[in-house]
Amino acid sequence: MTFESLGLSPELLRAVAEQGYTEPTPIQAQAIPVILAGQDVQAAAQTGTGKTAGFTLPILHRLQPLANTSVSPAKHPIRCLVLTPTRELAAQVETSVKTYGKYLPLRSTVIYGGVNIAPQIKALQGGVEIVVATPGRLLDHVQQRTINLSQVEILVLDEADRMLDMGFIPDIRRIVALLPAQRQNLLFSATFSDDIKKLSGGILRVPVTIEVARRNATADLVRQVVYPVHKDRKRELLTQLIRTLPITQAIVFTRTKHGANRLCGQLERDGINAVAIHSDKTQSHRTKSLSDFKEGQVNILVATDIAARGLDVDQMPYVVNFELPHVPEDYIHRIGRTGRAGTPGNALSLVAPDESRELADIEKLIKSKIEAVRVDGFDSPRAEAAARPPRSAPADRATPRSPRTAHPQPEPDETPVRRTPVDAPRVSASGAHFSRPPVASLGKKTREVPALLGGLVKKAP
Ligand code: AMP
């Protein structure tokens, strides 16, 4: 299939060709015709599938007849509103709108908190057809009457599951109530839980459902590995992996802001070029860190889950879970940062004995065991035990999992204390000598693993 065959305008096809895309990704092939036909869509598509172009291109096509070069703001009412959970994702989506719409006189702007509101007001006053926004700041504009949503024809909820997790649903309902009843609605979500279905049921009308990835599937091209290691030696192992694989570019996830700062400082002391990105950092710092990272001036981005949401870095080769997330779905989001749009990626998880429960929950969610690789000098039997808890463990958990938050979830300053059994019996894991470049795997085990660690790696028992 080609982009031409989807019926997109020559201006859009030109912009797409400039990006070097030769054919639509599956989500694009399925979503674009439906959106062009004006239908509502609910799509289960994780990040990295090309979903942004999947909705941006047909939206631009639909708005193209209304595009004009008039200087009158009245000729540029907001016709499309895209809501995203984070500032970074909002910025990236709006960049995509500008990239794909570069040959069309349609205007767009991005609205998010943490920055001066005045330039946003100015942009809105000048007239824009497409607004990409995070819910909180958008409502600030509503309250200040600096935004008029009465002519919105298309609503997009991007990463709806994240918005749900972050407690944005009441805000979203408030915003939806301000929109004209007659409109097209598009909802994108990495995972497709019953809560998301409930949300979409209240907003979408007779939507076409598109599912390009298995429900809760991990990214297709991501090779996942667990490194059993004691908590106190994680930083040392990470430095070793960065140097020996080598890892030239990676996002390293920590659970807490303090953890991110601490790890970043330690890596820098080890001579590794790293920056931390989390919600305590100013927006300008976050933007600069991200652009330094994208340009290769910084090798390691140490990030919390919230800060990393929506980050799109082309061809990110590695994602490292310095700590496993408490919420297993976050694992899918994290590793979705690598293996994007056809490029193979690696997701490495450093797993300490006290993370056995998290690992079991993740493996249950992805319905597959993650390959364990032991590194000489780091593979204490205790750590190995943690990496392989008994398969029955999740059912009879000793401590209840922290509930999903109903309100915007702040990034924790410190890791909450959780008691988890560490004395689970050892279960053998598959392992292999690394001899070839990374091999894609989803669910099924691959026996060929990359020439990553050289002599460092030995076969797991
Ligand atoms: P997304 O899932 O929207 O975050 O997109 C992930 C990445 O895929 C982005 O870096 C896009 O530039 C890239 N991409 C989108 N569509 C295509 C395509 N048809 N072919 C190749 N890459 C694409």
PDB file of C-alpha atoms and ligand atoms in Angstrom, residues 3 19-25 28 46-53 92 100 312-314 340-341, ligand 1:
ATOM      1  CA  PHE A   3       0.193   6.921   0.813  1.00  0.00           C
ATOM      2  CA  GLN A  19       9.963  12.538   5.852  1.00  0.00           C
ATOM      3  CA  GLY A  20      11.186   9.535   3.925  1.00  0.00           C
ATOM      4  CA  TYR A  21       8.143   7.399   4.676  1.00  0.00           C
ATOM      5  CA  THR A  22       7.673   4.944   1.844  1.00  0.00           C
ATOM      6  CA  GLU A  23       4.524   3.203   2.995  1.00  0.00           C
ATOM      7  CA  PRO A  24       1.858   3.667   5.641  1.00  0.00           C
ATOM      8  CA  THR A  25       2.254   1.778   8.900  1.00  0.00           C
ATOM      9  CA  GLN A  28      -2.060   4.560   9.251  1.00  0.00           C
ATOM     10  CA  GLN A  46       0.826   2.021  21.144  1.00  0.00           C
ATOM     11  CA  THR A  47       3.420   4.661  20.718  1.00  0.00           C
ATOM     12  CA  GLY A  48       5.901   3.921  17.957  1.00  0.00           C
ATOM     13  CA  THR A  49       3.278   2.602  15.559  1.00  0.00           C
ATOM     14  CA  GLY A  50       3.048   5.857  13.624  1.00  0.00           C
ATOM     15  CA  LYS A  51      -0.284   6.754  15.194  1.00  0.00           C
ATOM     16  CA  THR A  52       0.445  10.494  15.228  1.00  0.00           C
ATOM     17  CA  ALA A  53       0.650  10.666  11.439  1.00  0.00           C
ATOM     18  CA  GLN A  92       5.650  16.507  19.604  1.00  0.00           C
ATOM     19  CA  TYR A 100       2.920  17.258   7.703  1.00  0.00           C
ATOM     20  CA  ASP A 312       9.706  10.547  20.504  1.00  0.00           C
ATOM     21  CA  VAL A 313      13.324  10.104  19.676  1.00  0.00           C
ATOM     22  CA  ASP A 314      13.994   8.512  16.313  1.00  0.00           C
ATOM     23  CA  ARG A 340       9.738   2.544  17.007  1.00  0.00           C
ATOM     24  CA  ALA A 341       8.390   2.405  13.481  1.00  0.00           C
TER      25      ALA A 341
HETATM   26  P1  AMP B   1       4.296   7.658  16.727  1.00  0.00           P
HETATM   27  O1  AMP B   1       3.796   6.272  16.986  1.00  0.00           O
HETATM   28  O2  AMP B   1       3.267   8.532  16.121  1.00  0.00           O
HETATM   29  O3  AMP B   1       4.910   8.258  17.963  1.00  0.00           O
HETATM   30  O4  AMP B   1       5.460   7.566  15.619  1.00  0.00           O
HETATM   31  C1  AMP B   1       6.661   6.914  15.835  1.00  0.00           C
HETATM   32  C2  AMP B   1       7.727   7.260  14.813  1.00  0.00           C
HETATM   33  O5  AMP B   1       7.412   6.699  13.547  1.00  0.00           O
HETATM   34  C3  AMP B   1       7.918   8.741  14.555  1.00  0.00           C
HETATM   35  O6  AMP B   1       9.283   9.024  14.723  1.00  0.00           O
HETATM   36  C4  AMP B   1       7.504   8.962  13.118  1.00  0.00           C
HETATM   37  O7  AMP B   1       8.311   9.940  12.507  1.00  0.00           O
HETATM   38  C5  AMP B   1       7.713   7.606  12.488  1.00  0.00           C
HETATM   39  N1  AMP B   1       6.785   7.287  11.384  1.00  0.00           N
HETATM   40  C6  AMP B   1       5.482   7.628  11.298  1.00  0.00           C
HETATM   41  N2  AMP B   1       4.941   7.134  10.173  1.00  0.00           N
HETATM   42  C7  AMP B   1       5.907   6.446   9.522  1.00  0.00           C
HETATM   43  C8  AMP B   1       5.945   5.705   8.290  1.00  0.00           C
HETATM   44  N3  AMP B   1       4.873   5.545   7.521  1.00  0.00           N
HETATM   45  N4  AMP B   1       7.111   5.143   7.940  1.00  0.00           N
HETATM   46  C9  AMP B   1       8.202   5.278   8.735  1.00  0.00           C
HETATM   47  N5  AMP B   1       8.240   5.973   9.898  1.00  0.00           N
HETATM   48  C10 AMP B   1       7.091   6.550  10.292  1.00  0.00           C
END
